[in-house]
Amino acid sequence: MHTPEELLAAAQGSPAAVAVHDRRAWVELYADAGEVNDPVGSRPHRGREAIERFYDTFIAPNTIEFHIESEAVSGMSVVRDLNLVTVMSTGARLEVPMHLRYDFVEENGTLKIARLAAHWELATMIGQLLRAGIPGLVASAKLTPQLIGNQGLSGAMGFLGGFRGVGSKGKTVAEHELRALHRPADGADVSAEELRRARFKKWIAAGRTVSVSAEFDSGPGMVFVEFTQRALQVETITVFRTHPV
């Protein structure tokens, strides 16, 4: 079993490598069959070559800062509540509210990321880009050929799948379910009554998931509400209790 400190240190390898643009170190964080789902709802990038192309498309050209507000460890997962600040090559600055989940496995005695799930709203990011003036318009014009060049037309279409999901209706259903919950949720030991009393903020709808930052009687946390694939029907509710960074 790995300690929470070991898992947090392994997760910290990602922003550390991004900060210094160390492509090799960042890619090496992932398991052989690892995947990046960024944003959740888009087509995942699976395997080393796909993860390298993801880095070349979305990380290499930009300066990225992780402003982490809180984080949690549960089992072999690390979950973070953060704002991601990206300064693009044209100078356009984006600040994207996000929940990040790292699922780890042990591979050859080393902790590796089996899956990175980045919960953020693609439409919100594109809106910021279009409102960023000339730098944003130039960045938008550069992004499409860059995306197709690294990912191919199929990969570009897969990325645009991030626009699909449960959206604002999913947020409404998720809040109703959380307020009416009469059974314990999965994950952290938070009673249904405490969950109903929680103060929620930062609702994010990505793919078939709504994630939300929460303040429980016993402290901060995050809640992930997963919907079925074909209807606005809640499938699972998972709670992560966090501690301030």
mmCIF file of C-alpha atoms in Angstrom:
data_model
loop_
_atom_site.group_PDB
_atom_site.id
_atom_site.type_symbol
_atom_site.label_atom_id
_atom_site.label_comp_id
_atom_site.label_asym_id
_atom_site.label_seq_id
_atom_site.Cartn_x
_atom_site.Cartn_y
_atom_site.Cartn_z
ATOM 1 C CA MET A 1 0.000 0.000 0.000
ATOM 2 C CA HIS A 2 1.192 3.495 -0.789
ATOM 3 C CA THR A 3 0.873 6.367 1.650
ATOM 4 C CA PRO A 4 -1.078 9.540 0.844
ATOM 5 C CA GLU A 5 2.220 11.433 0.854
ATOM 6 C CA GLU A 6 3.620 9.112 -1.836
ATOM 7 C CA LEU A 7 0.539 9.536 -4.008
ATOM 8 C CA LEU A 8 0.546 13.325 -3.615
ATOM 9 C CA ALA A 9 4.234 13.438 -4.519
ATOM 10 C CA ALA A 10 3.575 11.328 -7.629
ATOM 11 C CA ALA A 11 0.739 13.652 -8.689
ATOM 12 C CA GLN A 12 2.935 16.703 -8.136
ATOM 13 C CA GLY A 13 5.265 15.370 -10.811
ATOM 14 C CA SER A 14 2.788 16.517 -13.453
ATOM 15 C CA PRO A 15 2.698 20.275 -12.732
ATOM 16 C CA ALA A 16 6.427 20.154 -11.938
ATOM 17 C CA ALA A 17 7.267 18.771 -15.393
ATOM 18 C CA VAL A 18 4.818 21.147 -17.098
ATOM 19 C CA ALA A 19 6.392 24.160 -15.365
ATOM 20 C CA VAL A 20 9.816 23.474 -16.894
ATOM 21 C CA HIS A 21 8.496 22.050 -20.194
ATOM 22 C CA ASP A 22 10.112 18.666 -19.574
ATOM 23 C CA ARG A 23 8.308 16.545 -22.155
ATOM 24 C CA ARG A 24 10.101 13.313 -21.329
ATOM 25 C CA ALA A 25 9.540 13.607 -17.580
ATOM 26 C CA TRP A 26 5.842 14.365 -18.087
ATOM 27 C CA VAL A 27 5.248 11.452 -20.455
ATOM 28 C CA GLU A 28 7.197 9.080 -18.182
ATOM 29 C CA LEU A 29 4.669 9.735 -15.398
ATOM 30 C CA TYR A 30 2.154 7.550 -17.247
ATOM 31 C CA ALA A 31 1.736 3.795 -17.222
ATOM 32 C CA ASP A 32 2.375 1.919 -20.476
ATOM 33 C CA ALA A 33 -1.385 1.712 -21.066
ATOM 34 C CA GLY A 34 -2.094 5.078 -19.419
ATOM 35 C CA GLU A 35 -4.532 7.630 -20.753
ATOM 36 C CA VAL A 36 -5.196 11.349 -20.655
ATOM 37 C CA ASN A 37 -8.857 12.419 -20.764
ATOM 38 C CA ASP A 38 -8.597 16.202 -21.049
ATOM 39 C CA PRO A 39 -11.255 17.501 -21.005
ATOM 40 C CA VAL A 40 -13.522 14.716 -19.803
ATOM 41 C CA GLY A 41 -16.025 14.148 -22.602
ATOM 42 C CA SER A 42 -13.425 14.385 -25.359
ATOM 43 C CA ARG A 43 -11.797 11.277 -26.820
ATOM 44 C CA PRO A 44 -9.109 9.931 -24.441
ATOM 45 C CA HIS A 45 -5.445 9.807 -25.480
ATOM 46 C CA ARG A 46 -4.262 6.260 -24.747
ATOM 47 C CA GLY A 47 -0.712 4.936 -24.825
ATOM 48 C CA ARG A 48 2.668 6.648 -24.991
ATOM 49 C CA GLU A 49 2.507 7.950 -28.560
ATOM 50 C CA ALA A 50 -0.935 9.476 -28.088
ATOM 51 C CA ILE A 51 0.147 11.066 -24.798
ATOM 52 C CA GLU A 52 3.240 12.523 -26.501
ATOM 53 C CA ARG A 53 1.019 14.061 -29.190
ATOM 54 C CA PHE A 54 -1.244 15.486 -26.480
ATOM 55 C CA TYR A 55 1.789 17.141 -24.873
ATOM 56 C CA ASP A 56 2.966 18.568 -28.202
ATOM 57 C CA THR A 57 -0.485 20.010 -28.934
ATOM 58 C CA PHE A 58 -1.684 21.420 -25.641
ATOM 59 C CA ILE A 59 1.314 21.820 -23.320
ATOM 60 C CA ALA A 60 4.470 22.508 -25.320
ATOM 61 C CA PRO A 61 3.361 25.818 -26.952
ATOM 62 C CA ASN A 62 1.978 27.337 -23.731
ATOM 63 C CA THR A 63 2.949 28.482 -20.249
ATOM 64 C CA ILE A 64 0.758 26.717 -17.703
ATOM 65 C CA GLU A 65 0.332 27.332 -13.982
ATOM 66 C CA PHE A 66 -1.581 25.126 -11.530
ATOM 67 C CA HIS A 67 -3.239 27.144 -8.744
ATOM 68 C CA ILE A 68 -4.311 24.353 -6.395
ATOM 69 C CA GLU A 69 -6.900 25.185 -3.743
ATOM 70 C CA SER A 70 -7.286 21.777 -2.111
ATOM 71 C CA GLU A 71 -6.580 18.112 -2.761
ATOM 72 C CA ALA A 72 -7.595 14.677 -1.545
ATOM 73 C CA VAL A 73 -6.285 11.132 -1.556
ATOM 74 C CA SER A 74 -8.631 8.161 -1.661
ATOM 75 C CA GLY A 75 -7.378 4.675 -2.385
ATOM 76 C CA MET A 76 -5.038 4.994 -5.374
ATOM 77 C CA SER A 77 -6.518 8.309 -6.541
ATOM 78 C CA VAL A 78 -5.556 11.943 -6.027
ATOM 79 C CA VAL A 79 -8.175 14.611 -6.692
ATOM 80 C CA ARG A 80 -7.430 18.329 -6.941
ATOM 81 C CA ASP A 81 -9.568 21.460 -6.908
ATOM 82 C CA LEU A 82 -7.726 24.138 -8.869
ATOM 83 C CA ASN A 83 -7.684 26.930 -11.403
ATOM 84 C CA LEU A 84 -5.442 26.360 -14.400
ATOM 85 C CA VAL A 85 -3.889 29.502 -15.843
ATOM 86 C CA THR A 86 -2.632 29.194 -19.423
ATOM 87 C CA VAL A 87 -0.726 31.873 -21.299
ATOM 88 C CA MET A 88 -0.750 30.951 -24.966
ATOM 89 C CA SER A 89 2.041 31.688 -27.441
ATOM 90 C CA THR A 90 0.175 34.796 -28.631
ATOM 91 C CA GLY A 91 -0.106 36.193 -25.096
ATOM 92 C CA ALA A 92 -3.775 35.272 -24.630
ATOM 93 C CA ARG A 93 -4.380 34.428 -20.963
ATOM 94 C CA LEU A 94 -6.993 31.868 -19.907
ATOM 95 C CA GLU A 95 -8.067 30.918 -16.395
ATOM 96 C CA VAL A 96 -10.038 27.678 -16.308
ATOM 97 C CA PRO A 97 -11.788 26.314 -13.178
ATOM 98 C CA MET A 98 -11.022 22.611 -12.958
ATOM 99 C CA HIS A 99 -11.189 19.407 -10.966
ATOM 100 C CA LEU A 100 -8.341 16.996 -11.731
ATOM 101 C CA ARG A 101 -8.348 13.301 -10.893
ATOM 102 C CA TYR A 102 -5.223 11.126 -11.090
ATOM 103 C CA ASP A 103 -5.761 7.358 -10.855
ATOM 104 C CA PHE A 104 -2.522 5.501 -10.119
ATOM 105 C CA VAL A 105 -1.207 1.971 -10.586
ATOM 106 C CA GLU A 106 2.089 0.442 -9.570
ATOM 107 C CA GLU A 107 4.224 -0.526 -12.542
ATOM 108 C CA ASN A 108 7.661 -2.088 -12.063
ATOM 109 C CA GLY A 109 7.691 -0.862 -8.476
ATOM 110 C CA THR A 110 6.894 2.760 -9.395
ATOM 111 C CA LEU A 111 3.673 4.738 -9.106
ATOM 112 C CA LYS A 112 2.388 5.588 -12.576
ATOM 113 C CA ILE A 113 -0.694 7.449 -13.762
ATOM 114 C CA ALA A 114 -3.222 5.013 -15.210
ATOM 115 C CA ARG A 115 -5.684 7.810 -16.031
ATOM 116 C CA LEU A 116 -5.735 11.577 -15.817
ATOM 117 C CA ALA A 117 -9.285 12.954 -15.914
ATOM 118 C CA ALA A 118 -9.475 16.745 -16.298
ATOM 119 C CA HIS A 119 -12.944 18.062 -15.507
ATOM 120 C CA TRP A 120 -13.400 21.486 -17.120
ATOM 121 C CA GLU A 121 -15.795 23.068 -19.586
ATOM 122 C CA LEU A 122 -14.528 23.427 -23.139
ATOM 123 C CA ALA A 123 -17.176 26.001 -24.050
ATOM 124 C CA THR A 124 -16.056 28.233 -21.165
ATOM 125 C CA MET A 125 -12.437 28.077 -22.309
ATOM 126 C CA ILE A 126 -13.310 28.852 -25.926
ATOM 127 C CA GLY A 127 -15.454 31.775 -24.758
ATOM 128 C CA GLN A 128 -12.507 33.225 -22.843
ATOM 129 C CA LEU A 129 -10.283 32.787 -25.870
ATOM 130 C CA LEU A 130 -12.695 34.657 -28.136
ATOM 131 C CA ARG A 131 -13.006 37.487 -25.616
ATOM 132 C CA ALA A 132 -9.216 37.875 -25.303
ATOM 133 C CA GLY A 133 -8.994 40.344 -28.179
ATOM 134 C CA ILE A 134 -6.421 40.072 -30.961
ATOM 135 C CA PRO A 135 -4.175 37.621 -29.027
ATOM 136 C CA GLY A 136 -7.159 35.340 -28.516
ATOM 137 C CA LEU A 137 -8.245 35.492 -32.156
ATOM 138 C CA VAL A 138 -4.711 34.742 -33.341
ATOM 139 C CA ALA A 139 -4.456 31.857 -30.858
ATOM 140 C CA SER A 140 -7.779 30.473 -32.123
ATOM 141 C CA ALA A 141 -6.540 30.667 -35.700
ATOM 142 C CA LYS A 142 -3.349 28.787 -34.759
ATOM 143 C CA LEU A 143 -5.062 26.146 -32.625
ATOM 144 C CA THR A 144 -7.026 24.376 -35.357
ATOM 145 C CA PRO A 145 -4.112 23.614 -37.750
ATOM 146 C CA GLN A 146 -1.950 22.776 -34.735
ATOM 147 C CA LEU A 147 -4.595 20.370 -33.468
ATOM 148 C CA ILE A 148 -5.044 18.701 -36.853
ATOM 149 C CA GLY A 149 -1.285 18.581 -37.459
ATOM 150 C CA ASN A 150 -0.580 16.711 -34.216
ATOM 151 C CA GLN A 151 -3.801 14.760 -33.772
ATOM 152 C CA GLY A 152 -5.124 14.302 -37.293
ATOM 153 C CA LEU A 153 -8.669 15.123 -38.374
ATOM 154 C CA SER A 154 -10.064 12.238 -36.338
ATOM 155 C CA GLY A 155 -8.219 13.431 -33.231
ATOM 156 C CA ALA A 156 -9.464 16.981 -33.746
ATOM 157 C CA MET A 157 -13.035 15.724 -33.962
ATOM 158 C CA GLY A 158 -12.417 13.674 -30.845
ATOM 159 C CA PHE A 159 -11.300 16.787 -28.980
ATOM 160 C CA LEU A 160 -14.452 18.633 -30.038
ATOM 161 C CA GLY A 161 -16.436 15.865 -28.340
ATOM 162 C CA GLY A 162 -15.679 17.873 -25.193
ATOM 163 C CA PHE A 163 -18.574 20.138 -26.167
ATOM 164 C CA ARG A 164 -21.013 17.268 -25.646
ATOM 165 C CA GLY A 165 -22.245 16.299 -22.217
ATOM 166 C CA VAL A 166 -24.901 16.805 -19.578
ATOM 167 C CA GLY A 167 -24.440 20.606 -19.470
ATOM 168 C CA SER A 168 -26.515 22.949 -17.335
ATOM 169 C CA LYS A 169 -29.391 20.476 -17.132
ATOM 170 C CA GLY A 170 -27.006 17.947 -15.646
ATOM 171 C CA LYS A 171 -25.943 20.475 -13.001
ATOM 172 C CA THR A 172 -29.579 21.050 -12.062
ATOM 173 C CA VAL A 173 -30.269 17.315 -11.795
ATOM 174 C CA ALA A 174 -27.044 16.753 -9.837
ATOM 175 C CA GLU A 175 -27.898 19.437 -7.283
ATOM 176 C CA HIS A 176 -31.411 18.034 -6.872
ATOM 177 C CA GLU A 177 -30.009 14.556 -6.291
ATOM 178 C CA LEU A 178 -27.486 15.806 -3.735
ATOM 179 C CA ARG A 179 -30.139 17.775 -1.848
ATOM 180 C CA ALA A 180 -32.508 14.794 -1.806
ATOM 181 C CA LEU A 181 -29.944 12.072 -1.096
ATOM 182 C CA HIS A 182 -31.001 9.532 1.537
ATOM 183 C CA ARG A 183 -28.131 7.051 1.292
ATOM 184 C CA PRO A 184 -24.392 7.368 1.878
ATOM 185 C CA ALA A 185 -22.381 8.226 -1.215
ATOM 186 C CA ASP A 186 -19.307 6.303 -2.329
ATOM 187 C CA GLY A 187 -15.851 7.386 -1.216
ATOM 188 C CA ALA A 188 -15.251 9.553 1.849
ATOM 189 C CA ASP A 189 -17.165 8.919 5.057
ATOM 190 C CA VAL A 190 -19.758 11.667 4.658
ATOM 191 C CA SER A 191 -23.322 10.930 5.749
ATOM 192 C CA ALA A 192 -26.273 11.616 3.466
ATOM 193 C CA GLU A 193 -27.496 14.231 5.944
ATOM 194 C CA GLU A 194 -24.130 16.051 5.926
ATOM 195 C CA LEU A 195 -24.076 15.927 2.123
ATOM 196 C CA ARG A 196 -27.549 17.476 1.964
ATOM 197 C CA ARG A 197 -26.398 20.319 4.233
ATOM 198 C CA ALA A 198 -23.199 20.993 2.270
ATOM 199 C CA ARG A 199 -22.488 24.346 0.659
ATOM 200 C CA PHE A 200 -21.667 23.821 -3.009
ATOM 201 C CA LYS A 201 -19.685 25.998 -5.412
ATOM 202 C CA LYS A 202 -17.761 25.648 -8.683
ATOM 203 C CA TRP A 203 -20.090 23.355 -10.595
ATOM 204 C CA ILE A 204 -18.401 21.802 -13.635
ATOM 205 C CA ALA A 205 -20.163 19.704 -16.281
ATOM 206 C CA ALA A 206 -17.706 17.658 -18.354
ATOM 207 C CA GLY A 207 -18.945 14.750 -20.439
ATOM 208 C CA ARG A 208 -21.302 12.583 -18.408
ATOM 209 C CA THR A 209 -19.990 13.932 -15.090
ATOM 210 C CA VAL A 210 -20.836 16.899 -12.917
ATOM 211 C CA SER A 211 -18.141 17.728 -10.359
ATOM 212 C CA VAL A 212 -18.541 20.277 -7.601
ATOM 213 C CA SER A 213 -16.481 21.722 -4.773
ATOM 214 C CA ALA A 214 -18.195 21.350 -1.409
ATOM 215 C CA GLU A 215 -17.916 22.606 2.140
ATOM 216 C CA PHE A 216 -19.116 19.978 4.593
ATOM 217 C CA ASP A 217 -19.658 20.420 8.322
ATOM 218 C CA SER A 218 -16.379 18.552 8.760
ATOM 219 C CA GLY A 219 -14.377 20.438 6.126
ATOM 220 C CA PRO A 220 -13.921 20.920 2.358
ATOM 221 C CA GLY A 221 -14.378 18.254 -0.283
ATOM 222 C CA MET A 222 -15.326 17.459 -3.847
ATOM 223 C CA VAL A 223 -18.258 15.484 -5.205
ATOM 224 C CA PHE A 224 -18.424 13.693 -8.567
ATOM 225 C CA VAL A 225 -21.885 12.873 -9.934
ATOM 226 C CA GLU A 226 -21.736 10.371 -12.793
ATOM 227 C CA PHE A 227 -24.659 10.016 -15.213
ATOM 228 C CA THR A 228 -25.644 7.033 -17.328
ATOM 229 C CA GLN A 229 -24.622 7.175 -20.979
ATOM 230 C CA ARG A 230 -28.084 7.583 -22.470
ATOM 231 C CA ALA A 231 -30.142 9.661 -20.018
ATOM 232 C CA LEU A 232 -29.955 12.310 -17.322
ATOM 233 C CA GLN A 233 -30.091 9.589 -14.721
ATOM 234 C CA VAL A 234 -27.539 9.583 -11.918
ATOM 235 C CA GLU A 235 -25.446 6.429 -11.842
ATOM 236 C CA THR A 236 -22.995 7.074 -8.986
ATOM 237 C CA ILE A 237 -22.128 9.805 -6.493
ATOM 238 C CA THR A 238 -18.578 9.811 -5.113
ATOM 239 C CA VAL A 239 -17.299 12.093 -2.357
ATOM 240 C CA PHE A 240 -13.684 13.076 -1.746
ATOM 241 C CA ARG A 241 -12.810 14.883 1.470
ATOM 242 C CA THR A 242 -9.987 17.353 0.955
ATOM 243 C CA HIS A 243 -7.567 19.438 2.978
ATOM 244 C CA PRO A 244 -6.317 22.942 2.104
ATOM 245 C CA VAL A 245 -3.017 23.166 0.243
#
